[in-house]
Coordinates of C-alpha atoms and ligand atoms in Angstrom, one line a residue:
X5 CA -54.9 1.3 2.4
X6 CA -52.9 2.2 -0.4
X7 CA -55.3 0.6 -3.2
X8 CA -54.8 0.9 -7.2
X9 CA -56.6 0.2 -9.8
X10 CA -54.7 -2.0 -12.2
X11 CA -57.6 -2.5 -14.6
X12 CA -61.1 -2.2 -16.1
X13 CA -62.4 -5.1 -18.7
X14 CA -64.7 -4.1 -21.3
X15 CA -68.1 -5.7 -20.8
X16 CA -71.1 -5.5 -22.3
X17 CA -73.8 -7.1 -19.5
X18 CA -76.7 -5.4 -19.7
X19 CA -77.6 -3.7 -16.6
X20 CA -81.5 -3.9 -16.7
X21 CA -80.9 -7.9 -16.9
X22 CA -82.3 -9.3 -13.7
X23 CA -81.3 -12.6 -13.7
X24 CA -80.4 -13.6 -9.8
X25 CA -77.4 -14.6 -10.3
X26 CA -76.2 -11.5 -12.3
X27 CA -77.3 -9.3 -9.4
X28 CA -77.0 -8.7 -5.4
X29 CA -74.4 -10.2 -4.1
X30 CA -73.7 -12.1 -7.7
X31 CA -73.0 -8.6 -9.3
X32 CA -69.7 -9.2 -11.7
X33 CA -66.8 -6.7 -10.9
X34 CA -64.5 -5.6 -13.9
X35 CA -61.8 -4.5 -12.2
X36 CA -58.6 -5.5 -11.1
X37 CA -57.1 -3.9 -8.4
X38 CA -53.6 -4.2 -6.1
X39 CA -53.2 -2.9 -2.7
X40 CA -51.3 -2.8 0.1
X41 CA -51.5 -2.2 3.8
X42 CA -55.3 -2.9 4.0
X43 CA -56.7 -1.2 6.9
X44 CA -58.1 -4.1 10.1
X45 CA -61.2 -3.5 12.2
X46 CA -59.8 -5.7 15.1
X47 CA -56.0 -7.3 14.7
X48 CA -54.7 -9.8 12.5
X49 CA -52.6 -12.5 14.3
X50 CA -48.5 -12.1 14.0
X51 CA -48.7 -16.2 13.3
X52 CA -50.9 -15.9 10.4
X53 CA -48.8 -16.6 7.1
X54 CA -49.6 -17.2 4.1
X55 CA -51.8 -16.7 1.2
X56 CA -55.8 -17.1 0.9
X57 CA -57.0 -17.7 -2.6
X58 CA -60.7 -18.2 -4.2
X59 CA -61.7 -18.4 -7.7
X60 CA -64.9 -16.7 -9.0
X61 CA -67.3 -16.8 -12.0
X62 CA -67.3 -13.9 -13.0
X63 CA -69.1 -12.8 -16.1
X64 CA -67.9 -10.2 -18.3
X65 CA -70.3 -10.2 -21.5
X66 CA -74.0 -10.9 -22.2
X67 CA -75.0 -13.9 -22.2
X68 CA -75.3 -15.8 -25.5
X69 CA -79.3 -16.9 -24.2
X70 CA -79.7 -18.8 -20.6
X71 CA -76.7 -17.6 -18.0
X72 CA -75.8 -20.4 -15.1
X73 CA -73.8 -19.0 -12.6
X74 CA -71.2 -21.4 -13.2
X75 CA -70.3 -20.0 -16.6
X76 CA -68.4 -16.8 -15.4
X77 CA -65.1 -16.1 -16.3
X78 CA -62.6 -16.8 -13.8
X79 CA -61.1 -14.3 -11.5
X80 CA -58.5 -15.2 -8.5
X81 CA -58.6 -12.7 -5.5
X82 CA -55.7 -13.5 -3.4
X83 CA -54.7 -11.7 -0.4
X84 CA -51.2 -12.2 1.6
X85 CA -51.0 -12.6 5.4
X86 CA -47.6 -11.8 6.9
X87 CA -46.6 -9.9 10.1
X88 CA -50.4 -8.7 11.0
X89 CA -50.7 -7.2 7.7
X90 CA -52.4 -8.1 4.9
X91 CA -52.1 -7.2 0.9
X92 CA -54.8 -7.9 -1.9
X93 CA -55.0 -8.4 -5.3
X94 CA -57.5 -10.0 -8.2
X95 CA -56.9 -10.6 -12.1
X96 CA -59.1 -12.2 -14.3
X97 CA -57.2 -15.4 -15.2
X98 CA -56.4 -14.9 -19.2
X99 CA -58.0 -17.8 -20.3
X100 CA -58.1 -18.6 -24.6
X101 CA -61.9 -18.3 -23.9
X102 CA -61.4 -14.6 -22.1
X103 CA -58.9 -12.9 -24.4
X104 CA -60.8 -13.9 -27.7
X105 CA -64.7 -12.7 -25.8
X106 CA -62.3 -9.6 -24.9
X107 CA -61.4 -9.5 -28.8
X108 CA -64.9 -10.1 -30.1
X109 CA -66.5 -7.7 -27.8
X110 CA -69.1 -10.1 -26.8
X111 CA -69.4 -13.6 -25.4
X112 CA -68.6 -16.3 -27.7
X113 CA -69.7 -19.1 -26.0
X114 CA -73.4 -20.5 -24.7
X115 CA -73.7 -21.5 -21.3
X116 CA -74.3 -24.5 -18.9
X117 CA -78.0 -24.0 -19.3
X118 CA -78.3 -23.0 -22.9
X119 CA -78.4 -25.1 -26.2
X120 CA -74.3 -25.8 -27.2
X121 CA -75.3 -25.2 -30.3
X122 CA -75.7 -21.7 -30.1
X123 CA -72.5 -21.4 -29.2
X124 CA -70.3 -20.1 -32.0
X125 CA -66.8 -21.2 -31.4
X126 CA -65.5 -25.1 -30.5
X127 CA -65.7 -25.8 -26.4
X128 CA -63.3 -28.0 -25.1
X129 CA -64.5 -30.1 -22.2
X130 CA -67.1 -32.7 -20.8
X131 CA -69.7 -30.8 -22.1
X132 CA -68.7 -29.8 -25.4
X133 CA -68.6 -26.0 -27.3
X134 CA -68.6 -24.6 -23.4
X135 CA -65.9 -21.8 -22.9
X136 CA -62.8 -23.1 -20.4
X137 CA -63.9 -20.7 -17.8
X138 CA -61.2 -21.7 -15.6
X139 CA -63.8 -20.5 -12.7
X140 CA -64.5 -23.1 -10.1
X141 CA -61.3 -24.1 -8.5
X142 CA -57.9 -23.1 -7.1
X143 CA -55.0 -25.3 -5.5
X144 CA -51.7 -24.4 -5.4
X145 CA -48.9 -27.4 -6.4
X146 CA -45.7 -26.8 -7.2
X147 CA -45.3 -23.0 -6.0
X148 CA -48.1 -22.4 -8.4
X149 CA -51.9 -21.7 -8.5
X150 CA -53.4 -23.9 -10.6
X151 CA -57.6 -22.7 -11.6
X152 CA -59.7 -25.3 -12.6
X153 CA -63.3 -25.8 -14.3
X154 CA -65.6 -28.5 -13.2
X155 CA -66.3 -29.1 -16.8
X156 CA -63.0 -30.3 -17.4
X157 CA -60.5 -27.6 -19.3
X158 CA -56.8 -26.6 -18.8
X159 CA -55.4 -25.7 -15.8
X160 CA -54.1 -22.5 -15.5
X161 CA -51.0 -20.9 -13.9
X162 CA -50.7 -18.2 -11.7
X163 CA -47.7 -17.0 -9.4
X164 CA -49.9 -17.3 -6.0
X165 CA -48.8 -14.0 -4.5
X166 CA -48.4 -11.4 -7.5
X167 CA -51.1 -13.1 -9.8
X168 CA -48.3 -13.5 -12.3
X169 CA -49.9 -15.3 -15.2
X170 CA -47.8 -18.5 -16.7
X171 CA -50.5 -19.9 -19.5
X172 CA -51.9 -23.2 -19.6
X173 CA -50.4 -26.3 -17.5
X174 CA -48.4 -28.2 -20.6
X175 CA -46.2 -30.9 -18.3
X176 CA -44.0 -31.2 -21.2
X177 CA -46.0 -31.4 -23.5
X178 CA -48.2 -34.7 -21.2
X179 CA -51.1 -32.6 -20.3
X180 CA -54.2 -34.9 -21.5
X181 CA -56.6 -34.2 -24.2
X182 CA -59.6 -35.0 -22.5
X183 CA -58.8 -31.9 -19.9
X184 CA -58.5 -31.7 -15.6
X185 CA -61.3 -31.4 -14.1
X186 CA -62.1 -28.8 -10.9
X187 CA -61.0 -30.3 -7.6
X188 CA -57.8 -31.5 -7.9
X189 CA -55.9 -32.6 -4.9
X190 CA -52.4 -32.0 -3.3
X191 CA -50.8 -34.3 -1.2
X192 CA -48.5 -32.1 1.1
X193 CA -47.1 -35.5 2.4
X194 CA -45.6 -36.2 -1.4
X195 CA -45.9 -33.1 -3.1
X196 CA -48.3 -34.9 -5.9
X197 CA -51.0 -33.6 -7.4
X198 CA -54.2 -36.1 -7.9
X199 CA -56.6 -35.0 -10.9
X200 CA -59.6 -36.7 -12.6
X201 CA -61.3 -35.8 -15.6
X202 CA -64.6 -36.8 -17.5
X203 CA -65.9 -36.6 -20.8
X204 CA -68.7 -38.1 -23.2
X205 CA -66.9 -40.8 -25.2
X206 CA -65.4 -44.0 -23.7
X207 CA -64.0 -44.5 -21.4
X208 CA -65.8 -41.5 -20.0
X209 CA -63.2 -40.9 -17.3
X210 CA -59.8 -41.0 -16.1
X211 CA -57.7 -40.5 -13.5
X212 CA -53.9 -39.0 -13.0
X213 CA -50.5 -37.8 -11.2
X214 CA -48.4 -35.3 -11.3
X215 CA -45.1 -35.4 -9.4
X216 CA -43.7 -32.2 -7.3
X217 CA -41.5 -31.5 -10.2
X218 CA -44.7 -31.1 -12.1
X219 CA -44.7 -33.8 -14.5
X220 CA -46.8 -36.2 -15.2
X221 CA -46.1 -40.1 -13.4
X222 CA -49.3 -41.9 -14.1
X223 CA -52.6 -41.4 -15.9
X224 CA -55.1 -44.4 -16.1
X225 CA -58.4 -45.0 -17.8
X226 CA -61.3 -45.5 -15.2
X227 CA -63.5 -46.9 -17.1
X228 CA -67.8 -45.9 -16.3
X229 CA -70.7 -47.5 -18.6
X230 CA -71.7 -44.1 -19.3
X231 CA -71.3 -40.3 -19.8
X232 CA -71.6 -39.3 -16.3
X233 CA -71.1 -35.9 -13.9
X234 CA -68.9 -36.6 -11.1
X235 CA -67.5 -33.3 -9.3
X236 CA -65.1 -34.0 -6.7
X237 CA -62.5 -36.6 -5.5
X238 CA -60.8 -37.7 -2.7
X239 CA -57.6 -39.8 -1.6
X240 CA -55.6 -42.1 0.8
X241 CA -51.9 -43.0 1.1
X242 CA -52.8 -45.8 -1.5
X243 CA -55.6 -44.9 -3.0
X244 CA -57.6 -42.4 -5.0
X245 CA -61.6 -42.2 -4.4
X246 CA -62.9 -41.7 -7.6
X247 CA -67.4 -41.8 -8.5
X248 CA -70.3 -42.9 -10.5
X249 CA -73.3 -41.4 -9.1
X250 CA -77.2 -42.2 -10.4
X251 CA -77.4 -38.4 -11.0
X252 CA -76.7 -38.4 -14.6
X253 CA -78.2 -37.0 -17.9
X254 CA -81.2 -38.1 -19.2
X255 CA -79.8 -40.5 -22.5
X256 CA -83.1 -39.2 -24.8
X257 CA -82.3 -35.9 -24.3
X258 CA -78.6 -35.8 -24.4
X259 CA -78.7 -37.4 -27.7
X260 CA -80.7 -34.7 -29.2
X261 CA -77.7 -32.0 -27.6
X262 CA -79.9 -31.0 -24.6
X263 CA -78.0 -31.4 -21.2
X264 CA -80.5 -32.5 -18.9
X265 CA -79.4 -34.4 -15.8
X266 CA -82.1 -36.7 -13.6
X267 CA -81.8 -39.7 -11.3
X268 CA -81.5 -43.1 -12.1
X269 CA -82.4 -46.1 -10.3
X270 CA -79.0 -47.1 -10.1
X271 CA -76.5 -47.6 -7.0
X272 CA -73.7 -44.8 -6.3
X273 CA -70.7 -46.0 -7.0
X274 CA -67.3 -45.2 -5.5
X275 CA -63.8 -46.4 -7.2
X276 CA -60.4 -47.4 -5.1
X277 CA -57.9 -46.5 -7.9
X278 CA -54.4 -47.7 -6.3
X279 CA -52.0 -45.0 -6.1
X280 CA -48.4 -45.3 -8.3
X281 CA -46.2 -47.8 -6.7
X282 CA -48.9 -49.7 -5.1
X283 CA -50.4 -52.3 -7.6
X284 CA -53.7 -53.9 -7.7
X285 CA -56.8 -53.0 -10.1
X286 CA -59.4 -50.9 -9.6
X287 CA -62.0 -51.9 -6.7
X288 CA -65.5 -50.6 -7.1
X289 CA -68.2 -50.6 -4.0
X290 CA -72.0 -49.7 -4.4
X291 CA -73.4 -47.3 -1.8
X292 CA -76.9 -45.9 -1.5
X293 CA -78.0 -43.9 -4.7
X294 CA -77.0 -40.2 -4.0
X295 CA -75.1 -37.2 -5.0
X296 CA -72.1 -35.6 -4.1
X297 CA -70.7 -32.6 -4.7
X298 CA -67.9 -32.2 -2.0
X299 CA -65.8 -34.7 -0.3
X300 CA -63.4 -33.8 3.1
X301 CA -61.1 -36.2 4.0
X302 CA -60.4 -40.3 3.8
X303 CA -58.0 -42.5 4.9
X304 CA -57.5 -45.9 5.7
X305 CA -58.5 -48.1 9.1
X306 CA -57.3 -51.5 9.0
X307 CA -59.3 -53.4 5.9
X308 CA -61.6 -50.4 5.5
X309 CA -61.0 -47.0 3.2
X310 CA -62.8 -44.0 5.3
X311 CA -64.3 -41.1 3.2
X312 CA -66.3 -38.2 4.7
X313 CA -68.3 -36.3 2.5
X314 CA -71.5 -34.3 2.0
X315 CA -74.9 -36.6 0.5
X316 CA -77.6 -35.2 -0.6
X317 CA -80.7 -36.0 0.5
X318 CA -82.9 -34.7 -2.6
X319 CA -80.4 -35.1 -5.8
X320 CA -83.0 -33.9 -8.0
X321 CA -84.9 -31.0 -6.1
X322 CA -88.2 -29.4 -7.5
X323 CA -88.5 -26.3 -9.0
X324 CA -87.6 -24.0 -5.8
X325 CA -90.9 -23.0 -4.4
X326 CA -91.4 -18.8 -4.9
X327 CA -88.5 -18.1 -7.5
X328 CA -88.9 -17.0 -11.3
X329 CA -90.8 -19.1 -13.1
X330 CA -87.6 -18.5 -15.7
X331 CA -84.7 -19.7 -13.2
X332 CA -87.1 -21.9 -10.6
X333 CA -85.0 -25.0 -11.6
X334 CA -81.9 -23.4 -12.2
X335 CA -82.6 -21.9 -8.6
X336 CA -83.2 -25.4 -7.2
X337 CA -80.2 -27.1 -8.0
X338 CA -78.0 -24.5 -6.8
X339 CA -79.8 -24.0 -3.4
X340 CA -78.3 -26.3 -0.5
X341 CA -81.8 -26.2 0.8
X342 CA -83.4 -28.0 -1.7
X343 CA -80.3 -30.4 -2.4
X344 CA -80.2 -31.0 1.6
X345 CA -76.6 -32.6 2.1
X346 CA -75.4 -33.4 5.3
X347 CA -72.1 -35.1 6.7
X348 CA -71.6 -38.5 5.8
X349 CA -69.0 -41.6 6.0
X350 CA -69.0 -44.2 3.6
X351 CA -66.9 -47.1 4.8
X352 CA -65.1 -49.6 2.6
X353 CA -64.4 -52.8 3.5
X354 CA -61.2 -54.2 1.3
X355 CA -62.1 -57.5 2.4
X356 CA -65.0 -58.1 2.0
X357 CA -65.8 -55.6 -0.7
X358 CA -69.0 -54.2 1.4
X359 CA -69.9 -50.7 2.1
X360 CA -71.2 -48.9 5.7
X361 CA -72.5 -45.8 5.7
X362 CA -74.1 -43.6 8.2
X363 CA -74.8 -39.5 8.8
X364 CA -72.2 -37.5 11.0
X365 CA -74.7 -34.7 11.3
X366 CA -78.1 -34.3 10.6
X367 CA -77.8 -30.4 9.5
X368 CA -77.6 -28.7 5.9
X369 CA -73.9 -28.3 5.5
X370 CA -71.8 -28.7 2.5
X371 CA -68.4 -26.7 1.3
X372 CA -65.7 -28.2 3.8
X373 CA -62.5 -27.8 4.8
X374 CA -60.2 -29.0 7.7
X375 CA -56.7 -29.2 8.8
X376 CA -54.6 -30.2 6.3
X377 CA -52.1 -31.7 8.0
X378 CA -54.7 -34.6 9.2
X379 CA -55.0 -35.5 5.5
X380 CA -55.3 -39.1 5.3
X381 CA -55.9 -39.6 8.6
X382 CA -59.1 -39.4 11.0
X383 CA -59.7 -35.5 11.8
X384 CA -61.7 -34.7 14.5
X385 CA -62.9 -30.9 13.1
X386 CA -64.3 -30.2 9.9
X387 CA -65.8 -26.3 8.9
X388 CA -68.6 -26.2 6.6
X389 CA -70.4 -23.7 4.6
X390 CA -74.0 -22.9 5.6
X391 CA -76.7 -21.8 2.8
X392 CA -79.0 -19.0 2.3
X393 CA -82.0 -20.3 1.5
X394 CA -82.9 -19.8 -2.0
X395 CA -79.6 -18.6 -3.2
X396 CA -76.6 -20.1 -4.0
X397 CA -74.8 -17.7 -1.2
X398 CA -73.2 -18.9 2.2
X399 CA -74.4 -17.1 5.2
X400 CA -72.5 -18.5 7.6
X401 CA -69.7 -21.2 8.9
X402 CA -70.1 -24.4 11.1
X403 CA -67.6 -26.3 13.1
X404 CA -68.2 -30.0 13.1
X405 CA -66.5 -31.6 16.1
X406 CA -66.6 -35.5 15.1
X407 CA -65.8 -36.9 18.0
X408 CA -68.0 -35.2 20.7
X409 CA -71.0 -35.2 17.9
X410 CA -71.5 -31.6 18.4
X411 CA -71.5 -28.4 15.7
X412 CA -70.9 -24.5 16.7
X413 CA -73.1 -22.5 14.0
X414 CA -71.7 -18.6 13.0
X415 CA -73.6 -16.3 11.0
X416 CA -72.1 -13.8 8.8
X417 CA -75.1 -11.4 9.6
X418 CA -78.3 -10.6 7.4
X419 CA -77.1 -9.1 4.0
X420 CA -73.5 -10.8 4.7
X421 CA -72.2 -13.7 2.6
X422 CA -69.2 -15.6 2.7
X423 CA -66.8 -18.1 0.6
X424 CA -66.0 -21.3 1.2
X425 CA -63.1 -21.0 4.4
X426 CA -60.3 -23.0 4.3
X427 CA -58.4 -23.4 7.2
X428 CA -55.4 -21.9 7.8
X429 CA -52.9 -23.8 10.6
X430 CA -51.4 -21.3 13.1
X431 CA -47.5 -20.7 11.9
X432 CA -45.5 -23.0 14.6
X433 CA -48.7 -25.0 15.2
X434 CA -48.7 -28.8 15.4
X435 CA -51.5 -30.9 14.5
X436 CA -50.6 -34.0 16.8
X437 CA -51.0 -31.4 19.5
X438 CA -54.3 -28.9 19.0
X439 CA -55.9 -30.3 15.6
X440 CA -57.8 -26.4 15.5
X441 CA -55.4 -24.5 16.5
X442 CA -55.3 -22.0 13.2
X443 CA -57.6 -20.3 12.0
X444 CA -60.8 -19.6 9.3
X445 CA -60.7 -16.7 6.1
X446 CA -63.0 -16.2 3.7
X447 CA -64.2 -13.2 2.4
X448 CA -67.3 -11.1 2.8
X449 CA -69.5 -9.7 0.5
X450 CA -71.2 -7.1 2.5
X451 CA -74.6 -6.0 0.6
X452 CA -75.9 -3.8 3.6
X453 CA -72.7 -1.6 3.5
X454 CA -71.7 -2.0 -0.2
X455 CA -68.2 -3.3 0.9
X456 CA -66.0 -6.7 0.9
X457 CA -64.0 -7.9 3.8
X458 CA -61.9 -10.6 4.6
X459 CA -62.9 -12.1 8.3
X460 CA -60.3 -14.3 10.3
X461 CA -61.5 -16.7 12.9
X462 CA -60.3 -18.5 15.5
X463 CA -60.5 -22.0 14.7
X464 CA -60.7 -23.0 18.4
X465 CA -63.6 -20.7 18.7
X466 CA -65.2 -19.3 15.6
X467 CA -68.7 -18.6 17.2
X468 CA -66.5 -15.4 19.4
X469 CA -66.4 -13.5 16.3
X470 CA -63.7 -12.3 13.9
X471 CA -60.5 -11.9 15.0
X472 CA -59.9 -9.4 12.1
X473 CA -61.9 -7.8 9.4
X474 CA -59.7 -6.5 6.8
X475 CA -61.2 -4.2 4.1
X476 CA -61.0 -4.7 0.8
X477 CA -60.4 -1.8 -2.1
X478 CA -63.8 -3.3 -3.7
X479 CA -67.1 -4.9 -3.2
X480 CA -66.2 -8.6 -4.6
X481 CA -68.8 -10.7 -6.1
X482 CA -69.9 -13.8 -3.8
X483 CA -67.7 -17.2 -4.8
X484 CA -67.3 -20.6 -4.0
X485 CA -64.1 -22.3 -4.1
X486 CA -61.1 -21.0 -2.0
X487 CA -57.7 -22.8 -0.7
X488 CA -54.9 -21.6 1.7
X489 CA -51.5 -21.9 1.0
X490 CA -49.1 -21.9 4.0
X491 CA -45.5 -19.5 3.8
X492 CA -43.8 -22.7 3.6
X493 CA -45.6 -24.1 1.1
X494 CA -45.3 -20.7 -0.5
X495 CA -41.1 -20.9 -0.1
X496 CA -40.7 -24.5 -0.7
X497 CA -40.6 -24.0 -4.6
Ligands
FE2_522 FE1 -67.0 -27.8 -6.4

């Protein structure tokens, strides 16, 4: 491996603070680092091509008060697949919100968990005086990366191979005030980009769409009867899925600035937003009360819209049993074991306006991916993230076969924890023939042997093993949100 190190941020966490999600596997890195020819325990496929990208949060300064792992700063680890060899790099993503905590020589900013008011600078975003972290998501549109915060923020640029760093998302001057949220979507079939945001005044949310030139065709208020938290979206050829979940804050509270979120005794709610071009207003269907972090896929099946996604069985968990007195709630809601979601399908019926729903597995799942290429149309695999109990940390992968009603568990190993694994196709595959055939990344953070990794699996057969573990120059902090981008959507820009 021929490994340099680019860079070293100055940071000022303490390192006597033992807050759980500033440790273990959690432990910030505050390097950045290029390398080349990164040595493979096994062999890496001559048909793998293409780039694997995940975001991180990724602290850098002490916390101003109560830390929540999901105020990190951003950093994008991206490493190249092409002729059985692989090349790595990561960069902190220069967000306003990085470069002036790098100026001040502290953070700047209070946290997800902490009082905004003790904040000292403006926040921009659903929450208000939070820094744009830019930490939870990454898609590439437009033969860019664009990261994301699930708070709503800008969305920032990145050449997806080299980490090149382009500044905010402006689309001429278009981009809207009220922010993009995390999970944007790109439809390969059109080359547009489907985005969401939320925020606390009226009409609390809205919806959008960027062409594959990269400016904007269509935004639209959806209008909710409340400040609300929804995280994730999905789409159809005609539609976008947007929601209104019970899960929302507590009114009392939020008036007085605290940001505390309970259940309401209120229906979910799920919104058919027609697409550009294909008319209509905006058709709403009630489903049983729930949360949702992550959807898969939808598409449509005669009068009725199909969405797969992940409920949650126990949207507001207790304090997790055995944790910190300090960070038992904090613990709770970001432990899959206490949320419990499983695979779901909601189905709705354009005709009648009702809603079906029923489980597609009865196991703790959540963090999905699938083929791409069956976007908007029924998929017969999906790969999920499994939890570590008690820790927001995946320990393993599952493949959800659909139609047989079956599931193949992995595990990492004990002391081995993973990222979310998008699915990368096999260059030359087709998806009308072999809807696996491609393969799994994600990365390991290896706490037994102080290492990361990236693992490749087989699609077809994950629970054989790796294919391929290729090292990386530096143990990598554990992260969520990861997507692949193919060589051809790589050279098509
Ligand atoms: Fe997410």
């Amino acid at each position: 491996m021929k490994a340099t190190l680019v860079n070293r941020v100055h940071s000022t966490i303490d390192p006597a603070d033992d807050h759980p999600y500033l440790n273990g596997a959690w432990t910030p890195m505050m390097e950045e680092w290029d390398a080349e020819e990164l040595s493979v325990e096994g062999s890496l496929p001559l048909d793998l091509d293409g780039v694997y990208l995940r975001n991180s949060e990724n602290p850098v300064h002490q916390p101003l008060g109560k830390y929540h792992p999901f105020d990190g700063d951003g950093v994008l680890h991206a490493i190249r697949f092409r002729d059985g060899k692989a090349s790595y790099r990561n960069r902190f993503i220069r967000t306003q919100g990085f470069l002036a905590e790098q100026a001040a020589g502290r953070a700047l900013w209070s946290g997800l968990a902490e009082m905004p008011s003790r904040s000292e600078r403006p926040g921009w975003g659903a929450q208000g005086a939070l820094k744009d972290s830019s930490s939870t998501d990454v898609v590439v549109h437009a033969g860019r990366a664009l990261s994301s915060f699930y708070q709503c923020g800008a969305l920032y640029q990145l050449d997806p191979q080299t980490l090149e760093q382009y500044g905010p998302a402006d689309w001429n001057g278009s981009f809207p005030a009220e922010g993009v949220s995390a999970h944007a979507k790109v439809d390969t079939t059109t080359g547009e980009l489907l985005f969401f945001n939320y925020s606390k005044q009226a009409p609390h949310m809205y919806c959008g769409v960027v062409d594959a030139a990269g400016k904007l065709i269509h935004y639209q208020p959806v209008p909710l009867p409340g400040p609300r938290l929804p995280h994730d979206m999905a789409y159809t050829r005609r539609f976008m899925i947007l929601n209104d979940f019970p899960l929302f804050w507590d009114a009392s509270l939020f008036s007085r600035g605290l940001h505390v979120a309970r259940m309401h005794d209120l229906p979910s709610r799920f919104a058919l937003v027609p697409r550009p071009g294909v008319g209509g207003d905006i058709c709403w269907f009630e489903a049983d009360p729930t949360y949702v972090l992550h959807f898969v896929n939808a598409w449509e099946e005669g009068d009725e819209v199909v969405l797969n996604g992940y409920r949650q069985r126990s949207p507001m968990p207790p304090p997790l049993a055995g944790a910190p007195r300090a960070y038992a709630m904090l613990m709770a809601y970001t432990d899959l074991h206490s949320l419990k979601p499983q695979l779901w399908r909601w189905r709705f019926n354009l005709r009648t306006g009702a809603t079906r729903e029923e489980p597609l597995d009865e196991g703790i799942s959540e963090f999905g991916s699938f083929n791409h290429r069956n976007a908007m149309q029924p998929n017969r695999y999906v790969y999920s993230a499994l939890g570590e109990p008690g820790m927001f940390l995946f320990n393993g992968l599952c493949k959800h076969d659909l139609r047989n009603k079956t599931r193949q568990d992995l595990s990492f190993g004990a002391g081995i924890f993973g990222s979310e694994a998008p699915f990368a196709p096999r260059k030359g595959s087709r998806a009308d023939q072999a809807e696996d055939d491609g393969y799994l990344v994600t990365y390991i953070t290896d706490m037994n042997r102080d290492r990361s990794e990236c693992w490749v699996y087989a699609a077809q057969d994950p629970g054989a093993g790796p294919l391929a573990k290729v090292r990386l120059p530096a143990r990598i902090p554990s992260g969520t949100h990861a997507c692949w981008a193919s060589s051809e959507e790589l050279a098509s820009h």
